[in-house]
PDB file of C-alpha atoms in Angstrom:
ATOM      1  CA  MET H   1       1.151  26.491  -1.883  1.00 35.00           C
ATOM      2  CA  LYS H   2       3.868  24.986   0.186  1.00 39.00           C
ATOM      3  CA  TRP H   3       2.675  22.871   3.014  1.00 41.00           C
ATOM      4  CA  ASN H   4       3.958  23.297   6.521  1.00 42.00           C
ATOM      5  CA  THR H   5       6.202  20.503   7.749  1.00 42.00           C
ATOM      6  CA  ILE H   6       5.399  18.617  10.839  1.00 40.00           C
ATOM      7  CA  GLY H   7       7.449  19.590  13.934  1.00 37.00           C
ATOM      8  CA  ALA H   8      10.451  17.590  15.037  1.00 32.00           C
ATOM      9  CA  ALA H   9       8.332  16.653  18.161  1.00 33.00           C
ATOM     10  CA  PHE H  10       5.915  14.819  15.805  1.00 39.00           C
ATOM     11  CA  VAL H  11       7.954  11.574  15.260  1.00 41.00           C
ATOM     12  CA  PHE H  12       6.511   8.638  13.549  1.00 42.00           C
ATOM     13  CA  SER H  13       8.687   6.152  15.364  1.00 40.00           C
ATOM     14  CA  MET H  14       6.886   7.216  18.659  1.00 42.00           C
ATOM     15  CA  ILE H  15       3.427   6.787  17.054  1.00 42.00           C
ATOM     16  CA  LEU H  16       4.532   3.286  15.954  1.00 40.00           C
ATOM     17  CA  LEU H  17       4.652   2.215  19.490  1.00 37.00           C
ATOM     18  CA  SER H  18       1.759   4.198  20.873  1.00 38.00           C
ATOM     19  CA  GLY H  19      -0.984   1.644  20.165  1.00 38.00           C
ATOM     20  CA  PHE H  20      -3.328   4.478  19.071  1.00 38.00           C
ATOM     21  CA  ASP H  21      -6.622   3.428  17.640  1.00 42.00           C
ATOM     22  CA  THR H  22      -6.532   4.609  14.033  1.00 41.00           C
ATOM     23  CA  SER H  23     -10.117   3.611  13.340  1.00 43.00           C
ATOM     24  CA  GLN H  24     -11.226   6.902  14.997  1.00 44.00           C
ATOM     25  CA  LEU H  25      -9.353   8.775  12.258  1.00 47.00           C
ATOM     26  CA  SER H  26     -11.244   7.347   9.421  1.00 50.00           C
ATOM     27  CA  ALA H  27     -14.366   9.070   7.892  1.00 54.00           C
ATOM     28  CA  SER H  28     -14.105   7.402   4.447  1.00 64.00           C
ATOM     29  CA  GLU H  29     -16.716   5.732   2.351  1.00 73.00           C
ATOM     30  CA  PHE H  30     -16.762   1.891   2.646  1.00 76.00           C
ATOM     31  CA  THR H  31     -17.743  -0.180  -0.339  1.00 82.00           C
ATOM     32  CA  GLU H  32     -18.091  -4.029  -0.232  1.00 78.00           C
ATOM     33  CA  ASN H  33     -17.361  -6.650  -2.881  1.00 84.00           C
ATOM     34  CA  LEU H  34     -15.904  -4.816  -5.843  1.00 91.00           C
ATOM     35  CA  THR H  35     -13.853  -6.727  -8.471  1.00 93.00           C
ATOM     36  CA  VAL H  36     -10.409  -5.274  -9.617  1.00 92.00           C
ATOM     37  CA  ALA H  37     -12.127  -3.878 -12.860  1.00 93.00           C
ATOM     38  CA  GLN H  38     -14.728  -2.083 -10.688  1.00 94.00           C
ATOM     39  CA  VAL H  39     -12.197  -0.785  -8.283  1.00 93.00           C
ATOM     40  CA  GLU H  40      -9.984   0.457 -11.031  1.00 94.00           C
ATOM     41  CA  SER H  41     -12.888   2.416 -12.710  1.00 94.00           C
ATOM     42  CA  LYS H  42     -13.736   3.973  -9.325  1.00 93.00           C
ATOM     43  CA  LEU H  43     -10.132   5.015  -8.418  1.00 95.00           C
ATOM     44  CA  LYS H  44      -9.401   6.388 -11.894  1.00 92.00           C
ATOM     45  CA  THR H  45     -11.652   9.340 -10.868  1.00 92.00           C
ATOM     46  CA  GLU H  46     -10.694   9.393  -7.160  1.00 95.00           C
ATOM     47  CA  LEU H  47      -6.819   9.164  -7.101  1.00 97.00           C
ATOM     48  CA  GLN H  48      -4.602  12.221  -6.972  1.00 97.00           C
ATOM     49  CA  ASP H  49      -0.903  12.545  -7.634  1.00 98.00           C
ATOM     50  CA  GLY H  50       0.750  11.312  -4.406  1.00 98.00           C
ATOM     51  CA  SER H  51      -2.410   9.354  -3.162  1.00 98.00           C
ATOM     52  CA  LEU H  52      -1.509   6.417  -0.910  1.00 98.00           C
ATOM     53  CA  ILE H  53      -3.171   3.094  -1.217  1.00 97.00           C
ATOM     54  CA  MET H  54      -3.020   1.081   2.069  1.00 94.00           C
ATOM     55  CA  HIS H  55      -3.439  -2.664   1.755  1.00 89.00           C
ATOM     56  CA  GLN H  56      -4.986  -4.980   4.511  1.00 80.00           C
ATOM     57  CA  GLY H  57      -3.047  -7.981   3.619  1.00 61.00           C
ATOM     58  CA  ASP H  58      -2.528 -11.386   5.371  1.00 52.00           C
ATOM     59  CA  CYS H  59       0.837 -10.951   6.742  1.00 53.00           C
ATOM     60  CA  LEU H  60       0.392 -11.986  10.369  1.00 45.00           C
ATOM     61  CA  ALA H  61       3.842 -10.913  11.416  1.00 45.00           C
ATOM     62  CA  VAL H  62       3.228  -7.266  10.342  1.00 49.00           C
ATOM     63  CA  LYS H  63      -0.281  -7.320  11.819  1.00 45.00           C
ATOM     64  CA  VAL H  64       0.826  -8.613  15.197  1.00 45.00           C
ATOM     65  CA  PHE H  65       3.863  -6.266  15.463  1.00 48.00           C
ATOM     66  CA  THR H  66       2.030  -3.073  14.479  1.00 47.00           C
ATOM     67  CA  ALA H  67      -1.330  -3.971  15.868  1.00 52.00           C
ATOM     68  CA  SER H  68      -2.917  -2.936  12.627  1.00 54.00           C
ATOM     69  CA  PRO H  69      -4.684  -4.654   9.728  1.00 69.00           C
ATOM     70  CA  PHE H  70      -2.673  -2.455   7.247  1.00 83.00           C
ATOM     71  CA  THR H  71       0.464  -4.347   6.029  1.00 89.00           C
ATOM     72  CA  HIS H  72       1.408  -2.505   2.784  1.00 93.00           C
ATOM     73  CA  VAL H  73       1.414   0.868   1.067  1.00 96.00           C
ATOM     74  CA  GLY H  74       2.076   2.339  -2.341  1.00 97.00           C
ATOM     75  CA  MET H  75       1.923   5.714  -3.862  1.00 98.00           C
ATOM     76  CA  ALA H  76      -0.088   6.570  -7.020  1.00 98.00           C
ATOM     77  CA  ILE H  77       1.341   8.816  -9.689  1.00 98.00           C
ATOM     78  CA  HIS H  78      -0.286   9.591 -13.005  1.00 97.00           C
ATOM     79  CA  ASP H  79       1.596   9.125 -16.205  1.00 96.00           C
ATOM     80  CA  ASP H  80       0.314  10.621 -19.363  1.00 94.00           C
ATOM     81  CA  GLU H  81       1.033   7.412 -21.401  1.00 94.00           C
ATOM     82  CA  ALA H  82       0.706   4.624 -18.930  1.00 94.00           C
ATOM     83  CA  GLY H  83      -2.089   5.962 -16.787  1.00 96.00           C
ATOM     84  CA  TRP H  84      -1.947   5.445 -13.009  1.00 97.00           C
ATOM     85  CA  LEU H  85       1.234   3.990 -11.778  1.00 98.00           C
ATOM     86  CA  ILE H  86       1.786   2.657  -8.211  1.00 98.00           C
ATOM     87  CA  TYR H  87       5.135   2.865  -6.650  1.00 98.00           C
ATOM     88  CA  ASP H  88       5.998   0.391  -3.760  1.00 97.00           C
ATOM     89  CA  SER H  89       8.588  -1.801  -2.285  1.00 95.00           C
ATOM     90  CA  ALA H  90       7.469  -5.505  -2.067  1.00 92.00           C
ATOM     91  CA  ASN H  91       9.007  -8.734  -0.962  1.00 89.00           C
ATOM     92  CA  GLY H  92      10.464 -10.747  -3.903  1.00 89.00           C
ATOM     93  CA  SER H  93      10.356  -7.553  -6.137  1.00 92.00           C
ATOM     94  CA  GLY H  94      12.016  -4.752  -4.366  1.00 96.00           C
ATOM     95  CA  VAL H  95      11.189  -1.195  -5.293  1.00 98.00           C
ATOM     96  CA  ARG H  96       9.059  -1.080  -8.440  1.00 97.00           C
ATOM     97  CA  LYS H  97       6.292   0.594 -10.242  1.00 97.00           C
ATOM     98  CA  SER H  98       3.271  -1.219 -11.462  1.00 97.00           C
ATOM     99  CA  THR H  99       0.062  -0.353 -13.328  1.00 97.00           C
ATOM    100  CA  LEU H 100      -2.968   0.279 -11.259  1.00 97.00           C
ATOM    101  CA  THR H 101      -4.418  -3.077 -12.571  1.00 95.00           C
ATOM    102  CA  GLU H 102      -1.330  -5.081 -11.670  1.00 95.00           C
ATOM    103  CA  TYR H 103      -1.262  -3.615  -8.103  1.00 95.00           C
ATOM    104  CA  LEU H 104      -4.973  -4.266  -7.438  1.00 94.00           C
ATOM    105  CA  ASP H 105      -4.642  -7.797  -8.814  1.00 93.00           C
ATOM    106  CA  GLU H 106      -1.916  -8.312  -6.067  1.00 91.00           C
ATOM    107  CA  CYS H 107      -4.199  -6.808  -3.393  1.00 88.00           C
ATOM    108  CA  ALA H 108      -7.154  -8.916  -4.075  1.00 86.00           C
ATOM    109  CA  PRO H 109      -8.882 -10.480  -2.188  1.00 87.00           C
ATOM    110  CA  ASN H 110      -8.532  -7.983   0.636  1.00 88.00           C
ATOM    111  CA  CYS H 111      -9.377  -4.575   1.766  1.00 91.00           C
ATOM    112  CA  ILE H 112      -7.628  -1.329   0.592  1.00 94.00           C
ATOM    113  CA  ALA H 113      -7.901   2.239   1.888  1.00 94.00           C
ATOM    114  CA  VAL H 114      -7.078   5.304  -0.274  1.00 96.00           C
ATOM    115  CA  LEU H 115      -5.540   8.415   1.308  1.00 97.00           C
ATOM    116  CA  ASN H 116      -5.568  11.581  -0.752  1.00 98.00           C
ATOM    117  CA  PRO H 117      -3.468  14.642  -0.010  1.00 98.00           C
ATOM    118  CA  GLN H 118      -5.466  17.451   1.440  1.00 97.00           C
ATOM    119  CA  HIS H 119      -3.835  19.888  -0.930  1.00 95.00           C
ATOM    120  CA  GLN H 120      -2.756  19.102  -4.461  1.00 96.00           C
ATOM    121  CA  TYR H 121       1.111  18.988  -4.965  1.00 98.00           C
ATOM    122  CA  ASN H 122       2.238  21.804  -7.201  1.00 97.00           C
ATOM    123  CA  ASP H 123       4.564  21.132 -10.160  1.00 97.00           C
ATOM    124  CA  LYS H 124       7.796  21.708  -8.188  1.00 97.00           C
ATOM    125  CA  GLN H 125       6.758  19.269  -5.539  1.00 98.00           C
ATOM    126  CA  MET H 126       5.653  16.676  -8.044  1.00 98.00           C
ATOM    127  CA  ALA H 127       9.082  16.871  -9.686  1.00 98.00           C
ATOM    128  CA  ILE H 128      10.723  16.127  -6.338  1.00 98.00           C
ATOM    129  CA  ILE H 129       8.398  13.271  -5.591  1.00 98.00           C
ATOM    130  CA  ARG H 130       8.797  11.610  -8.987  1.00 98.00           C
ATOM    131  CA  LEU H 131      12.599  11.866  -8.741  1.00 98.00           C
ATOM    132  CA  ALA H 132      12.554  10.542  -5.131  1.00 98.00           C
ATOM    133  CA  LEU H 133      10.456   7.510  -6.258  1.00 98.00           C
ATOM    134  CA  GLU H 134      12.369   6.775  -9.571  1.00 98.00           C
ATOM    135  CA  GLU H 135      15.807   7.049  -7.855  1.00 98.00           C
ATOM    136  CA  GLN H 136      14.964   3.947  -5.739  1.00 97.00           C
ATOM    137  CA  ILE H 137      13.601   1.694  -8.533  1.00 98.00           C
ATOM    138  CA  GLY H 138      15.422  -1.635  -8.361  1.00 97.00           C
ATOM    139  CA  ARG H 139      16.474  -1.385  -4.685  1.00 97.00           C
ATOM    140  CA  PRO H 140      15.946  -4.586  -2.879  1.00 97.00           C
ATOM    141  CA  TYR H 141      13.378  -5.137  -0.250  1.00 94.00           C
ATOM    142  CA  GLY H 142      14.352  -5.266   3.353  1.00 92.00           C
ATOM    143  CA  ILE H 143      12.433  -5.395   6.557  1.00 88.00           C
ATOM    144  CA  ARG H 144      14.716  -6.721   9.356  1.00 88.00           C
ATOM    145  CA  HIS H 145      16.129  -3.197  10.027  1.00 90.00           C
ATOM    146  CA  HIS H 146      12.730  -2.048  10.964  1.00 85.00           C
ATOM    147  CA  VAL H 147      13.249  -3.290  14.441  1.00 83.00           C
ATOM    148  CA  THR H 148      16.447  -1.553  15.091  1.00 88.00           C
ATOM    149  CA  GLY H 149      15.628   1.639  13.285  1.00 89.00           C
ATOM    150  CA  SER H 150      18.908   1.501  11.336  1.00 93.00           C
ATOM    151  CA  ARG H 151      19.377   1.888   7.511  1.00 93.00           C
ATOM    152  CA  ALA H 152      20.053  -1.108   5.377  1.00 92.00           C
ATOM    153  CA  LYS H 153      20.597  -1.862   1.688  1.00 95.00           C
ATOM    154  CA  GLY H 154      16.994  -2.868   1.408  1.00 95.00           C
ATOM    155  CA  VAL H 155      13.936  -0.680   2.037  1.00 96.00           C
ATOM    156  CA  HIS H 156      10.374  -1.607   3.057  1.00 94.00           C
ATOM    157  CA  CYS H 157       7.210  -0.147   1.756  1.00 94.00           C
ATOM    158  CA  ALA H 158       6.354   2.456   4.536  1.00 95.00           C
ATOM    159  CA  GLU H 159      10.096   3.438   4.725  1.00 96.00           C
ATOM    160  CA  TYR H 160      10.029   4.141   0.973  1.00 97.00           C
ATOM    161  CA  MET H 161       6.947   6.278   1.116  1.00 98.00           C
ATOM    162  CA  THR H 162       8.325   8.077   4.264  1.00 97.00           C
ATOM    163  CA  ASP H 163      11.608   8.928   2.479  1.00 98.00           C
ATOM    164  CA  THR H 164       9.543  10.260  -0.418  1.00 98.00           C
ATOM    165  CA  LEU H 165       7.401  12.591   1.848  1.00 98.00           C
ATOM    166  CA  ILE H 166      10.506  13.740   3.650  1.00 98.00           C
ATOM    167  CA  ALA H 167      12.175  14.646   0.214  1.00 98.00           C
ATOM    168  CA  VAL H 168       9.267  16.843  -0.558  1.00 97.00           C
ATOM    169  CA  ASP H 169       9.578  18.579   2.832  1.00 97.00           C
ATOM    170  CA  LEU H 170       6.194  17.428   3.955  1.00 96.00           C
ATOM    171  CA  ILE H 171       7.010  15.428   7.057  1.00 96.00           C
ATOM    172  CA  THR H 172       9.966  14.698   9.406  1.00 94.00           C
ATOM    173  CA  ALA H 173      10.964  11.352  10.983  1.00 94.00           C
ATOM    174  CA  GLU H 174      13.884  10.500  13.210  1.00 93.00           C
ATOM    175  CA  LYS H 175      14.027   6.914  11.947  1.00 94.00           C
ATOM    176  CA  PRO H 176      12.142   6.455   8.582  1.00 95.00           C
ATOM    177  CA  SER H 177      12.945   2.606   8.734  1.00 94.00           C
ATOM    178  CA  ARG H 178      10.771   2.286  11.940  1.00 93.00           C
ATOM    179  CA  VAL H 179       7.703   3.665  10.251  1.00 94.00           C
ATOM    180  CA  SER H 180       4.910   1.184   9.517  1.00 92.00           C
ATOM    181  CA  PRO H 181       1.933   1.494   7.238  1.00 93.00           C
ATOM    182  CA  LYS H 182      -0.192   1.954  10.369  1.00 91.00           C
ATOM    183  CA  SER H 183       2.019   4.784  11.849  1.00 92.00           C
ATOM    184  CA  LEU H 184       2.313   6.570   8.469  1.00 95.00           C
ATOM    185  CA  ARG H 185      -1.392   6.506   7.982  1.00 94.00           C
ATOM    186  CA  GLN H 186      -1.970   7.777  11.583  1.00 92.00           C
ATOM    187  CA  GLY H 187       0.575  10.507  11.246  1.00 94.00           C
ATOM    188  CA  LEU H 188      -0.658  11.905   8.018  1.00 96.00           C
ATOM    189  CA  LEU H 189      -4.318  11.810   9.124  1.00 95.00           C
ATOM    190  CA  GLU H 190      -3.658  13.367  12.483  1.00 95.00           C
ATOM    191  CA  SER H 191      -1.773  16.184  10.933  1.00 95.00           C
ATOM    192  CA  ASP H 192      -4.413  16.790   8.277  1.00 96.00           C
ATOM    193  CA  LEU H 193      -1.997  16.271   5.570  1.00 97.00           C
ATOM    194  CA  TYR H 194      -3.962  13.398   3.987  1.00 98.00           C
ATOM    195  CA  ALA H 195      -7.570  12.454   4.305  1.00 96.00           C
ATOM    196  CA  GLU H 196      -8.895   8.834   3.828  1.00 94.00           C
ATOM    197  CA  SER H 197     -11.361   9.065   0.818  1.00 91.00           C
ATOM    198  CA  SER H 198     -12.540   5.461   0.618  1.00 91.00           C
ATOM    199  CA  GLU H 199     -12.109   1.969   1.978  1.00 92.00           C
ATOM    200  CA  ILE H 200     -13.010  -0.835  -0.443  1.00 92.00           C
ATOM    201  CA  ASP H 201     -13.373  -4.645   0.107  1.00 91.00           C
ATOM    202  CA  LEU H 202     -11.739  -6.007  -2.997  1.00 90.00           C
ATOM    203  CA  ILE H 203     -12.598  -9.482  -4.333  1.00 88.00           C
ATOM    204  CA  GLU H 204     -11.084 -11.716  -6.910  1.00 79.00           C
ATOM    205  CA  ASP H 205     -12.866 -11.826 -10.196  1.00 68.00           C
ATOM    206  CA  VAL H 206     -12.591 -15.538 -10.500  1.00 54.00           C
ATOM    207  CA  ILE H 207     -13.653 -17.239 -13.792  1.00 51.00           C
ATOM    208  CA  PRO H 208     -15.284 -20.610 -12.810  1.00 52.00           C
ATOM    209  CA  PRO H 209     -13.707 -23.676 -14.535  1.00 57.00           C
ATOM    210  CA  LEU H 210     -15.658 -25.531 -17.048  1.00 60.00           C
ATOM    211  CA  PRO H 211     -17.411 -28.696 -15.726  1.00 65.00           C
ATOM    212  CA  ALA H 212     -15.230 -31.753 -16.024  1.00 61.00           C
ATOM    213  CA  GLU H 213     -16.396 -34.461 -18.282  1.00 65.00           C
ATOM    214  CA  THR H 214     -15.592 -37.315 -15.774  1.00 71.00           C
ATOM    215  CA  TRP H 215     -15.709 -37.852 -11.983  1.00 64.00           C
ATOM    216  CA  CYS H 216     -11.942 -38.163 -12.031  1.00 68.00           C
ATOM    217  CA  GLY H 217     -11.462 -35.054 -13.966  1.00 60.00           C
ATOM    218  CA  GLN H 218     -13.745 -33.166 -11.515  1.00 61.00           C
ATOM    219  CA  MET H 219     -11.571 -34.474  -8.607  1.00 63.00           C
ATOM    220  CA  TRP H 220      -8.422 -33.288 -10.225  1.00 60.00           C
ATOM    221  CA  GLN H 221      -9.903 -29.866 -10.821  1.00 59.00           C
ATOM    222  CA  ASP H 222     -10.984 -29.610  -7.083  1.00 59.00           C
ATOM    223  CA  THR H 223      -7.589 -30.765  -5.866  1.00 62.00           C
ATOM    224  CA  LYS H 224      -5.741 -28.236  -7.925  1.00 53.00           C
ATOM    225  CA  SER H 225      -8.027 -25.583  -6.704  1.00 51.00           C
ATOM    226  CA  CYS H 226      -7.626 -26.585  -3.038  1.00 54.00           C
ATOM    227  CA  VAL H 227      -3.747 -26.670  -3.352  1.00 48.00           C
ATOM    228  CA  SER H 228      -3.570 -23.473  -5.198  1.00 46.00           C
ATOM    229  CA  GLY H 229      -5.720 -21.702  -2.534  1.00 47.00           C
ATOM    230  CA  CYS H 230      -3.729 -23.082   0.348  1.00 48.00           C
ATOM    231  CA  TYR H 231      -0.412 -22.089  -1.415  1.00 41.00           C
ATOM    232  CA  THR H 232      -1.684 -18.600  -2.030  1.00 44.00           C
ATOM    233  CA  SER H 233      -2.829 -18.171   1.638  1.00 46.00           C
ATOM    234  CA  CYS H 234       0.454 -19.374   3.006  1.00 45.00           C
ATOM    235  CA  ARG H 235       2.584 -17.311   0.667  1.00 41.00           C
ATOM    236  CA  ARG H 236       0.709 -14.017   1.628  1.00 41.00           C
ATOM    237  CA  SER H 237       0.445 -14.619   5.291  1.00 39.00           C
ATOM    238  CA  ILE H 238       3.945 -16.163   6.129  1.00 35.00           C
ATOM    239  CA  PHE H 239       6.515 -16.147   3.337  1.00 34.00           C
ATOM    240  CA  CYS H 240       5.774 -12.832   1.397  1.00 42.00           C
ATOM    241  CA  CYS H 241       4.981 -10.342   4.151  1.00 50.00           C
ATOM    242  CA  ASP H 242       5.211  -6.722   2.685  1.00 44.00           C
TER     243      ASP H 242
END
């Protein structure tokens, strides 16, 4: 079954600036405090080919600019040998594909939302989607052109997903580079093309360090833990916005 495309009047770049409250569109199940292993087990039975995983990251720039907690998005595709693979474009890596475990490890600790297609893609559509995703592997990450709406050598996560959905003739967008994770989510939910199946509060599965034998050793462990935590927080919120 071929899906109807969204009309030209439905333009994602307009939704981006509308300030619409996307929380009213969600009717998903919310689950708190699951580890990566627990989430992976849950998603293995929940994901569909073409599912989108939205990530509520710590990038303040994206949150402020889009008025949304969602800062990143990737698409899930099942591989007979590798299992579930997630395609995305990330700062520092560019366009890539990761295992579900690797992707969830990068998401933790934060909240993710899973959007499933309302109708399963047929074989022809999946061939188009896989080709569109694979053709971009290795392309650098870029975000500055998001403001102007122009195209650039690099591509950001929502732009990558939008181009893929355009390739399969599911949606239209005048300026794919201006699409954000928020506007992509809103457009797909509003048009009943995707439905949010679950929202999960993902936590890090941290192995506690062994107690130090001396007071100096404990101080050294605490210092390393503090510095590492501060670095990770700064890296996610400022330097590595997705």
